[in-house]
Coordinates of C-alpha atoms and ligand atoms in Angstrom, one line a residue:
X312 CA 53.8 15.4 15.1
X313 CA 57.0 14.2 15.5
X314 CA 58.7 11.0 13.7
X315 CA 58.6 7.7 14.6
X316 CA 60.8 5.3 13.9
X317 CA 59.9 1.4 14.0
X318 CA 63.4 -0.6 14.9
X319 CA 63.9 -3.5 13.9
X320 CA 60.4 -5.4 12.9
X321 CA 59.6 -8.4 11.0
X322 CA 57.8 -7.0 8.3
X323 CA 55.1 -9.7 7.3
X324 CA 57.2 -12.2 8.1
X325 CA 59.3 -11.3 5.5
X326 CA 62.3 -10.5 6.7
X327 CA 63.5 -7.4 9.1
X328 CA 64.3 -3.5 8.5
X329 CA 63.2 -0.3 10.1
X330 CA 60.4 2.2 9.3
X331 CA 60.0 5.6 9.2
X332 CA 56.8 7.7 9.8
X333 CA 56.5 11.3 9.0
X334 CA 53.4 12.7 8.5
X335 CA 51.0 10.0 8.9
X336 CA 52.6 8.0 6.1
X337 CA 55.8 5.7 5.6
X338 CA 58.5 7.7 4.5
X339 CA 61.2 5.6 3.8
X340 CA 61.7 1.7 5.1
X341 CA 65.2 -0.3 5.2
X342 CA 68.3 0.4 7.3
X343 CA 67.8 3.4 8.9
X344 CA 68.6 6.2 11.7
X345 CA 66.4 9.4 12.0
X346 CA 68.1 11.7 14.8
X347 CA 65.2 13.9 16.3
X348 CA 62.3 10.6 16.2
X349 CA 60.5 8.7 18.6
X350 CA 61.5 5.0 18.3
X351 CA 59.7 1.9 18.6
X352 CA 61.9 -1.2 19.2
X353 CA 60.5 -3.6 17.2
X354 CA 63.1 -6.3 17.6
X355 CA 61.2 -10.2 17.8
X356 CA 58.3 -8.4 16.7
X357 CA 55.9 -8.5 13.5
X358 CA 54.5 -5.3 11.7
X359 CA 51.7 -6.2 9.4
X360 CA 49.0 -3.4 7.7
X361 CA 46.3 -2.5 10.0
X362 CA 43.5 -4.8 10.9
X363 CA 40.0 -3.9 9.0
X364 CA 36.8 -5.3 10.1
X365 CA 34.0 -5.6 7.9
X366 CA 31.2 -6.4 10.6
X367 CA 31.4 -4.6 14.7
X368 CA 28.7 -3.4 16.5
X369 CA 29.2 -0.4 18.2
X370 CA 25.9 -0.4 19.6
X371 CA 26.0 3.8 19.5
X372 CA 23.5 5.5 18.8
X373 CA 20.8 3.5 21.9
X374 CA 23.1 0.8 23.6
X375 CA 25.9 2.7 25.2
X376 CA 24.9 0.8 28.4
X377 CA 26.5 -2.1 26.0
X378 CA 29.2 -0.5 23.9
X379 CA 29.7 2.9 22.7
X380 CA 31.9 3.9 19.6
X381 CA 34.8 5.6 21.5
X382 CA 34.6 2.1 24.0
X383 CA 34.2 -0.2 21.2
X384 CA 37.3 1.3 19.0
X385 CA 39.3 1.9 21.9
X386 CA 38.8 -2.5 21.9
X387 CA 39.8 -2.2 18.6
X388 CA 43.0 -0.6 19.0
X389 CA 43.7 -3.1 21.5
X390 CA 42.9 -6.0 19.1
X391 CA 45.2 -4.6 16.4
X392 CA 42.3 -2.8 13.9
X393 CA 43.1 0.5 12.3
X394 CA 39.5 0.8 10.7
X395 CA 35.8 -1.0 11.5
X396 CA 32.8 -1.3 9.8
X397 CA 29.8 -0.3 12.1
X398 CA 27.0 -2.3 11.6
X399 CA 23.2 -0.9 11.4
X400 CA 21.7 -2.5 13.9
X401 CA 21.4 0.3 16.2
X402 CA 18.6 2.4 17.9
X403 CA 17.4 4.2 16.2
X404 CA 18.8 1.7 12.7
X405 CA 21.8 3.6 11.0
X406 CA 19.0 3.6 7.7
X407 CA 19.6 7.4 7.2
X408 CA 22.1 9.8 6.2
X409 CA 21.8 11.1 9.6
X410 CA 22.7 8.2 11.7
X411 CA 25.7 6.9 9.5
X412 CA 27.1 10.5 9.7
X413 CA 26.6 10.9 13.2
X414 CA 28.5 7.4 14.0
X415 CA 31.4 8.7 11.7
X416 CA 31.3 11.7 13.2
X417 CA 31.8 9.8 16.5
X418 CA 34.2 7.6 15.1
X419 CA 36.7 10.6 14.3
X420 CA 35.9 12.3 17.5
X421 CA 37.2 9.0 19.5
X422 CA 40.3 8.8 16.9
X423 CA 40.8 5.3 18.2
X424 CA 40.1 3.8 14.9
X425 CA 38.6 4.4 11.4
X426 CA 35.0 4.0 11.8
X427 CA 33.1 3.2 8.3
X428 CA 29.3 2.8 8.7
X429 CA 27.4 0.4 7.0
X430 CA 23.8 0.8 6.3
X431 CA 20.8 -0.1 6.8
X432 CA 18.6 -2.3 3.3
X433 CA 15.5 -2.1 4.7
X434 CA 14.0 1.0 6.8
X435 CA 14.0 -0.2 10.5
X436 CA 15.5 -3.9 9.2
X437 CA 12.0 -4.7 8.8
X438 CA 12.6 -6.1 5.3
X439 CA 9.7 -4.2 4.1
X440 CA 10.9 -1.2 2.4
X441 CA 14.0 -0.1 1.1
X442 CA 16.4 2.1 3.2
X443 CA 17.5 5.4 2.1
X444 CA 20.2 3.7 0.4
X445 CA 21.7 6.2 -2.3
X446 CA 20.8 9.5 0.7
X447 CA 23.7 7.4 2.9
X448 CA 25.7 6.3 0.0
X449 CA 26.0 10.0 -1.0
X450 CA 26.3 11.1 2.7
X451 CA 29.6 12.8 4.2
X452 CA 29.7 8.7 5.4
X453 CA 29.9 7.9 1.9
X454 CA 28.3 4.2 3.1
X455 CA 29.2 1.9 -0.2
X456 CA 27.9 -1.3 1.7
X457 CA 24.5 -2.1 3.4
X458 CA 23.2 -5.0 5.3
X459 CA 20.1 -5.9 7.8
X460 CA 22.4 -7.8 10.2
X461 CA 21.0 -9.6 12.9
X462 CA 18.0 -9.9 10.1
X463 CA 18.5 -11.3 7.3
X464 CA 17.2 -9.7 3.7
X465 CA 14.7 -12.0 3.2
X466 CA 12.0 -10.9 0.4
X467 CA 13.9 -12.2 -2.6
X468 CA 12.4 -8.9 -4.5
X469 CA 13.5 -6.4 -1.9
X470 CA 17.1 -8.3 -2.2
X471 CA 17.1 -8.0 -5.7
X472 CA 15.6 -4.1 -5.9
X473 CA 18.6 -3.5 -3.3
X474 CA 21.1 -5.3 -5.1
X475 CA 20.1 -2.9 -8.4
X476 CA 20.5 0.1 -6.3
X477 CA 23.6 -0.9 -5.0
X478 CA 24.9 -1.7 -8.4
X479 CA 24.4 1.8 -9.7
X480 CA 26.8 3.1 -7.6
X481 CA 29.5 0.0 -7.0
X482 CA 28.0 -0.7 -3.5
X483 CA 27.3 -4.2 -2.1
X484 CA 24.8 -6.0 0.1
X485 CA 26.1 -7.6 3.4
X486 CA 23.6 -10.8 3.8
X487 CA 23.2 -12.4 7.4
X488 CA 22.1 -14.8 5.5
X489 CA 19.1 -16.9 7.6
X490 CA 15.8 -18.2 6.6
X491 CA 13.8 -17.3 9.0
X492 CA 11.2 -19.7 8.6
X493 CA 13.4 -22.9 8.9
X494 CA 15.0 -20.8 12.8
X495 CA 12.1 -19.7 14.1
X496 CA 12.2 -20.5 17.9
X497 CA 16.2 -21.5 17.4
X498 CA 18.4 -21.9 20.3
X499 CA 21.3 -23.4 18.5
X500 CA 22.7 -25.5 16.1
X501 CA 20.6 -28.3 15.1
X502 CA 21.8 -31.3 15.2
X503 CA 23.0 -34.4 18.1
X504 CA 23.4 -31.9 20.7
X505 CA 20.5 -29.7 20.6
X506 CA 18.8 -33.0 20.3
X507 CA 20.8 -34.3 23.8
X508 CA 19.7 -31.0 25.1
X509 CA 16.1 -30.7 23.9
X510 CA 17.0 -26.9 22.5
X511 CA 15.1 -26.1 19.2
X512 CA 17.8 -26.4 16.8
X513 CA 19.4 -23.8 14.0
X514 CA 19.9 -26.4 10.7
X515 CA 22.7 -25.3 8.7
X516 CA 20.5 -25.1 5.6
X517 CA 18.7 -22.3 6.9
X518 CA 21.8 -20.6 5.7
X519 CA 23.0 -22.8 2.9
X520 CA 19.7 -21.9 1.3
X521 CA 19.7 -18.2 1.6
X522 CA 23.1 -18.1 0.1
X523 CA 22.3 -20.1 -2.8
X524 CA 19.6 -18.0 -3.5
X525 CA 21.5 -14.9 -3.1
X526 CA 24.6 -16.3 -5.0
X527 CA 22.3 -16.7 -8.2
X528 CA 21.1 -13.0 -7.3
X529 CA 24.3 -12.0 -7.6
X530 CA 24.6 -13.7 -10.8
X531 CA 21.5 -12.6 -12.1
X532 CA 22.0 -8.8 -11.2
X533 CA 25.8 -8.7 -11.6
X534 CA 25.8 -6.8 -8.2
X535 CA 28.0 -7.5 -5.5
X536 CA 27.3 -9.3 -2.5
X537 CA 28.8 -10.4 0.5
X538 CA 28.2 -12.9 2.8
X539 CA 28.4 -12.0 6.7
X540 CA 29.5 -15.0 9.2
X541 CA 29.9 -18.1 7.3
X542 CA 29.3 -20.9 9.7
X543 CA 28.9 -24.2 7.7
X544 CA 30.7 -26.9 5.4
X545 CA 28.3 -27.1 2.6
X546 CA 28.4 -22.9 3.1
X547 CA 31.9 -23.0 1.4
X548 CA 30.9 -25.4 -1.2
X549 CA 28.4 -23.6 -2.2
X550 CA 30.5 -20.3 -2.1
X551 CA 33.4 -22.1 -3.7
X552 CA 31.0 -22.9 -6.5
X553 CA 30.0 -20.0 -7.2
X554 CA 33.2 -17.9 -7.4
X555 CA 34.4 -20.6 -9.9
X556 CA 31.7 -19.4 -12.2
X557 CA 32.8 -16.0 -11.5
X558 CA 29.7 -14.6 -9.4
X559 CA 30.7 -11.6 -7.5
X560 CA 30.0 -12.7 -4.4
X561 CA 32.8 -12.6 -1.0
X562 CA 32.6 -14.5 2.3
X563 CA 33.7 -13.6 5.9
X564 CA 34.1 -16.2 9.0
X565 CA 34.2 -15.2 12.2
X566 CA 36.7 -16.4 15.2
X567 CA 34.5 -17.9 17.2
X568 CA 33.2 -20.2 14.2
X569 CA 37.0 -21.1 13.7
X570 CA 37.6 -22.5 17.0
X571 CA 34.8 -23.4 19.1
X572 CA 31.6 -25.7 18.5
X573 CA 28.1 -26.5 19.7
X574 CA 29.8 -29.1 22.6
X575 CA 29.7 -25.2 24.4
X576 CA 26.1 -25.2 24.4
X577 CA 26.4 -28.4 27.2
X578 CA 27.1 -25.5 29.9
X579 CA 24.2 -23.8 29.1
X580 CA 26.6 -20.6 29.8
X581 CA 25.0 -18.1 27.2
X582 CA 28.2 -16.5 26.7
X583 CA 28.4 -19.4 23.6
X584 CA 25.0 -18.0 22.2
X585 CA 25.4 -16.3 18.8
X586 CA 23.8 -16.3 15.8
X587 CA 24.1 -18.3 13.6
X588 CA 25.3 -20.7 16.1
X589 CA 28.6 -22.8 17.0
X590 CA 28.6 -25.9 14.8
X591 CA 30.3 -28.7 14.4
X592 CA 33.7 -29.8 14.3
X593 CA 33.6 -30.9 10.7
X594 CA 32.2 -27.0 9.8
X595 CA 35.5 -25.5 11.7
X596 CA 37.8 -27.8 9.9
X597 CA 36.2 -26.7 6.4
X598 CA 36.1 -23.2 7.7
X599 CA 40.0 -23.0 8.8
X600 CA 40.5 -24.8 5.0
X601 CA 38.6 -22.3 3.3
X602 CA 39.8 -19.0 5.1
X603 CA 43.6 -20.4 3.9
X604 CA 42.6 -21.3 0.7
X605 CA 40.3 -18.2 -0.3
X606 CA 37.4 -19.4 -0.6
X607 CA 36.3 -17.5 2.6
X608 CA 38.0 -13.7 1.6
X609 CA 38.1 -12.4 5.6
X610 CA 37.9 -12.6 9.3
X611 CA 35.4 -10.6 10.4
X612 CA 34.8 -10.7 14.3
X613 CA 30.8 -9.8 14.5
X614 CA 31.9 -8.1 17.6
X615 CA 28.5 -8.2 19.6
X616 CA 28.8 -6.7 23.2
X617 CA 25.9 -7.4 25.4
X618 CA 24.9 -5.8 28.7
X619 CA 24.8 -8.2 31.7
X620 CA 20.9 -8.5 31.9
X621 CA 21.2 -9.6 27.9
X622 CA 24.0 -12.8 28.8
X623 CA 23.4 -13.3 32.3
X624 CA 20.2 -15.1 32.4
X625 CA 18.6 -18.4 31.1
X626 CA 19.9 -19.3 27.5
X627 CA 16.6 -19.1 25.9
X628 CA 16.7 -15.4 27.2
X629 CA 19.9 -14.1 26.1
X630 CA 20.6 -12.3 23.3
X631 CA 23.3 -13.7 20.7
X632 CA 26.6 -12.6 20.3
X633 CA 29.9 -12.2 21.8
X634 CA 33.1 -10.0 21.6
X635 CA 35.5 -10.2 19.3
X636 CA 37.7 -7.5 18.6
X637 CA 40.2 -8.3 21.2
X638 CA 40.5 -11.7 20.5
X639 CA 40.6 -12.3 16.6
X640 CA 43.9 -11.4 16.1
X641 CA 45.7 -14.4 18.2
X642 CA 42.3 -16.7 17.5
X643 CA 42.7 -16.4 13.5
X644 CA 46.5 -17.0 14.4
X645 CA 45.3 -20.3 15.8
X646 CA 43.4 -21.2 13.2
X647 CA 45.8 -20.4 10.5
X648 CA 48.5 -22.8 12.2
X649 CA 49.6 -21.5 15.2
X650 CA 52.6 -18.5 15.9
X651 CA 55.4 -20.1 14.9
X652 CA 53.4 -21.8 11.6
X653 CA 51.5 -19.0 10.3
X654 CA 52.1 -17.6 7.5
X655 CA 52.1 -13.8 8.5
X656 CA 51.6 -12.5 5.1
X657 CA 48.5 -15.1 4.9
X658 CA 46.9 -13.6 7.6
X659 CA 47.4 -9.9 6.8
X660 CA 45.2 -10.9 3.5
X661 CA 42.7 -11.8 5.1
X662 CA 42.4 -9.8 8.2
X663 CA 43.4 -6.7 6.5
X664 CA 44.4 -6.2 3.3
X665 CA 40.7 -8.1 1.7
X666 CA 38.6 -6.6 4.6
X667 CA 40.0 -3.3 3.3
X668 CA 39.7 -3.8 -0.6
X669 CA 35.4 -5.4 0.1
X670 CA 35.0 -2.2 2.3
X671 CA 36.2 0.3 -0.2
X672 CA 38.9 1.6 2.4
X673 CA 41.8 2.5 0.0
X674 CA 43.9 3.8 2.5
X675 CA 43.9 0.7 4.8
X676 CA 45.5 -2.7 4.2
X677 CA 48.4 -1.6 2.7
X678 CA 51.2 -3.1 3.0
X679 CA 54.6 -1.1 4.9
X680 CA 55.7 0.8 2.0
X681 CA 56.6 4.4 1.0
X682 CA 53.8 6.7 0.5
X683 CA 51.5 4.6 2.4
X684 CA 49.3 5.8 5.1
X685 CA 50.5 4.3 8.4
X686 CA 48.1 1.8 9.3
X687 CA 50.1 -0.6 11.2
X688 CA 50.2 -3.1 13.8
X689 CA 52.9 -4.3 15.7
X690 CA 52.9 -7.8 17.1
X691 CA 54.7 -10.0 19.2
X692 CA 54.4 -13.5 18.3
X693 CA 56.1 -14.8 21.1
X694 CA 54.1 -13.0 23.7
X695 CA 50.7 -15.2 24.7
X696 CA 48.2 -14.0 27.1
X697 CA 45.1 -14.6 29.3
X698 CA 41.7 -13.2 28.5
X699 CA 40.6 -12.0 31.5
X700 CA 37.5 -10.0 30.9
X701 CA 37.4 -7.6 33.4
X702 CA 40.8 -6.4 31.6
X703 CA 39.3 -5.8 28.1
X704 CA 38.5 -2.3 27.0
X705 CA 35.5 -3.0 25.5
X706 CA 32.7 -1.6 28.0
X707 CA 31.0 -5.4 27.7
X708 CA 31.7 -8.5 29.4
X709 CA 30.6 -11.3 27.2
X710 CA 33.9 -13.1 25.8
X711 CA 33.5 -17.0 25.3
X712 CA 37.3 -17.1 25.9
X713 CA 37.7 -16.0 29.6
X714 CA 40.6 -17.5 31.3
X715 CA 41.6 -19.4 28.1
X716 CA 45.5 -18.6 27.2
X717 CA 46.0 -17.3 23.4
X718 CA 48.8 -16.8 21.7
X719 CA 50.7 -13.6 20.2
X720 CA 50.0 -10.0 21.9
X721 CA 49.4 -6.1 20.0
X722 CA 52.1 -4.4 21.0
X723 CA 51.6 -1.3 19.2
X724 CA 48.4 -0.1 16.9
X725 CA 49.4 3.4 14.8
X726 CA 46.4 5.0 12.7
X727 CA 47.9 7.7 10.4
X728 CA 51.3 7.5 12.6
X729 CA 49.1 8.3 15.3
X730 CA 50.0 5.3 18.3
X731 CA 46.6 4.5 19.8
X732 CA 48.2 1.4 21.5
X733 CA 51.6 1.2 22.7
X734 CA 53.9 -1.4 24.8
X735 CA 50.4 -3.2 25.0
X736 CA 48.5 -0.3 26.4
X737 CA 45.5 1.7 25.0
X738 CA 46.6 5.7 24.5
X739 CA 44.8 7.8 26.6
X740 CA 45.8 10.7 24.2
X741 CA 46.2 10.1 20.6
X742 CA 49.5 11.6 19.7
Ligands
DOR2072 O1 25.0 -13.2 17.3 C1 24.7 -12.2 16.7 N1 24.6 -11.0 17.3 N2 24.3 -12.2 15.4 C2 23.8 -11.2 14.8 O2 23.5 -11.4 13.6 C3 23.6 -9.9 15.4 C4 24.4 -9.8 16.6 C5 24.0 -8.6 17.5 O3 23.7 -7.6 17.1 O4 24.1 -8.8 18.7
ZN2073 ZN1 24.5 -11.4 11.6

């Protein structure tokens, strides 16, 4: 593989020089000339570590009419990730060593991204029985972190006998954390407008009670948990709380909670179905607070691509979820101040560099230095852009921002060295 040499960039907003890549890692980084390498101008642009997310569904193995992984990490490319966690959810459940290695498996065949299953707590997320958590742990997908999303781990005893095994081998338990006695039947967030709109309503303490609960289970079993999609105020107090006491115990918001709220539902457009739902404006303004103070540790997108017979139909009939992976970037740029306020090192924290270090992915989220692996993205904060879904690489449709302009573009995405975007544009070859 020939070098490459990055002219010019911004790194972290720290101030400018050039870097080298030989081999898959940084070589060398400051004022430099390397006769023979491919260059990159990087002049006006921004070169942070890699994006990581902790929560995508690939929908591989059973939905590929929805996404597959090479479709779904070709999206990530695009979006600026170097490395996604695949969540379990699929047909048949990622709950054995042979799903979770096949998904890897696909995930290095693609080469788009770094593709790090997660898997499954309970067999079939039934919450029943346990999964065959330490046969995937000790997998060739060496799965460290396991979670029943789009279920939540609801038998307190099956949460705790997980959160044991976990323990044992410095794993963690991803918690969509819902109680699903207090949303059975929900359509959206409870409160004024689901009451406006006659929709059965989604109450915030479904999921403020679940994490309380799983906060002292933490405590009590000294194992680590984290919590998926934040999506409410007295969440982050609780979470806040909790930390201070020094429970082990991280949080993730996603995009879509950081910007937009359950005023959406008033179109009745599905595409602003997800679970757990839009909320208020008073939750996004907490949630934009936490995610710069640290109270929240990451973005995570929850990247949930649906067919068109899943969105396109009556709300009550659609499935939740919507895209994310080509959108977070400029959407947690948003919400951490906008392009020219945000502080670039800020949001490589938490869309990379704590993603990377909850996930176990030692060779992501590091910073542009010698010896380093080069994860990098490239970004041009002065470049905005219009979602226009038909564009996206993901093989789905459902993006709540269609039309909307957003700012700061991926110019560039390099896994290992490798470029799997460049000047904007998804490699058909990685070389
Ligand atoms: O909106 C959601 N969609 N929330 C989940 O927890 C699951 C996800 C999915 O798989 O579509
Ligand atoms: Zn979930």
């Amino acid at each position: 593989m020939t070098d490459t040499l990055i002219k010019g960039a911004d790194l972290l907003g720290r101030g400018r020089a050039d870097v080298l890549i030989r081999d898959g890692r940084i070589a060398e980084t400051g004022s430099l000339s390397a006769p023979g390498a491919r260059v990159v101008d990087a002049d006006g642009l921004v070169l942070l570590p890699g994006l990581v997310d902790l929560h995508t569904h690939l929908r591989e193995p059973g939905r590929e009419d929805a996404e597959t992984v090479y479709t779904g990490t070709r999206a990530a490319a695009k979006g600026g990730y170097t490395a996604v966690c695949a969540m379990a959810n699929s047909y048949p459940v990622a709950d054995t060593a042979g799903v979770v290695e096949q998904v890897a498996a696909l995930g290095r065949a693609a080469g788009y991204a770094d593709v790090q299953p997660i898997g499954a707590v309970s067999v079939g997320l039934e919450g029943k029985r346990l999964a065959e958590i330490g046969a995937m742990a000790h997998s060739a997908a060496a799965v460290r972190m396991f979670s029943d999303d789009g279920h939540c781990v609801w038998d307190p005893v099956l949460m705790r006998r997980a959160l044991e095994y976990v323990k044992t081998f410095g794993g963690l338990v991803a918690q969509h954390a819902e109680e699903p006695r207090l949303t059975e039947g929900a359509q959206m967030n409870e409160g004024a407008v689901s009451a406006e709109l006659g929709l059965p309503g989604w109450p915030a303490v479904a999921e403020e009670a679940i994490i309380a609960r799983d906060v002292l289970l933490a405590e009590y079993t000294g194992a680590r948990v984290h919590f998926c999609h934040v999506s409410t105020a007295r969440s982050v107090d609780i979470i806040r709380e909790a930390k201070a006491r020094g429970a082990n115990v991280t949080a993730e918001v996603c995009p879509h909670h950081l910007l937009l709220t359950d005023e959406s539902a008033r179109t009745y457009d599905p595409v602003y179905k997800v679970n757990p739902p839009l909320r208020r404006d008073a939750d996004v303004a907490v949630l934009r607070a936490a995610l710069a103070e640290g109270v929240i540790d990451a973005v995570a997108t929850d990247h949930a691509p649906h067919a068109p017979q899943d969105k396109d139909c009556e709300w009550a009939a659609a499935r939740p979820g919507m895209l994310g992976l080509e959108t977070a970037l400029s959407i947690s740029v948003l919400a951490l101040g906008g392009p020219t306020e945000v502080d670039w090192d800020l949001l490589a924290e938490r869309t990379s560099r704590t993603p990377a270090r909850i996930a176990g992915l030692d060779a992501h989220g590091r910073d542009p230095e010698p010896g380093a692996e080069a994860n990098l993205t490239l970004v041009d904060p002065a470049a905005s852009w219009t979602v226009v879904p038909a564009d996206l690489a993901s093989l789905s449709r459902n993006t709540p921002y269609a039309g909307m302009t957003l700012p700061v573009t991926v110019q560039a995405t390099f896994l290992r060295g490798r470029a799997t975007v460049l000047n904007g544009t998804i490699a058909e070859e990685i070389q």
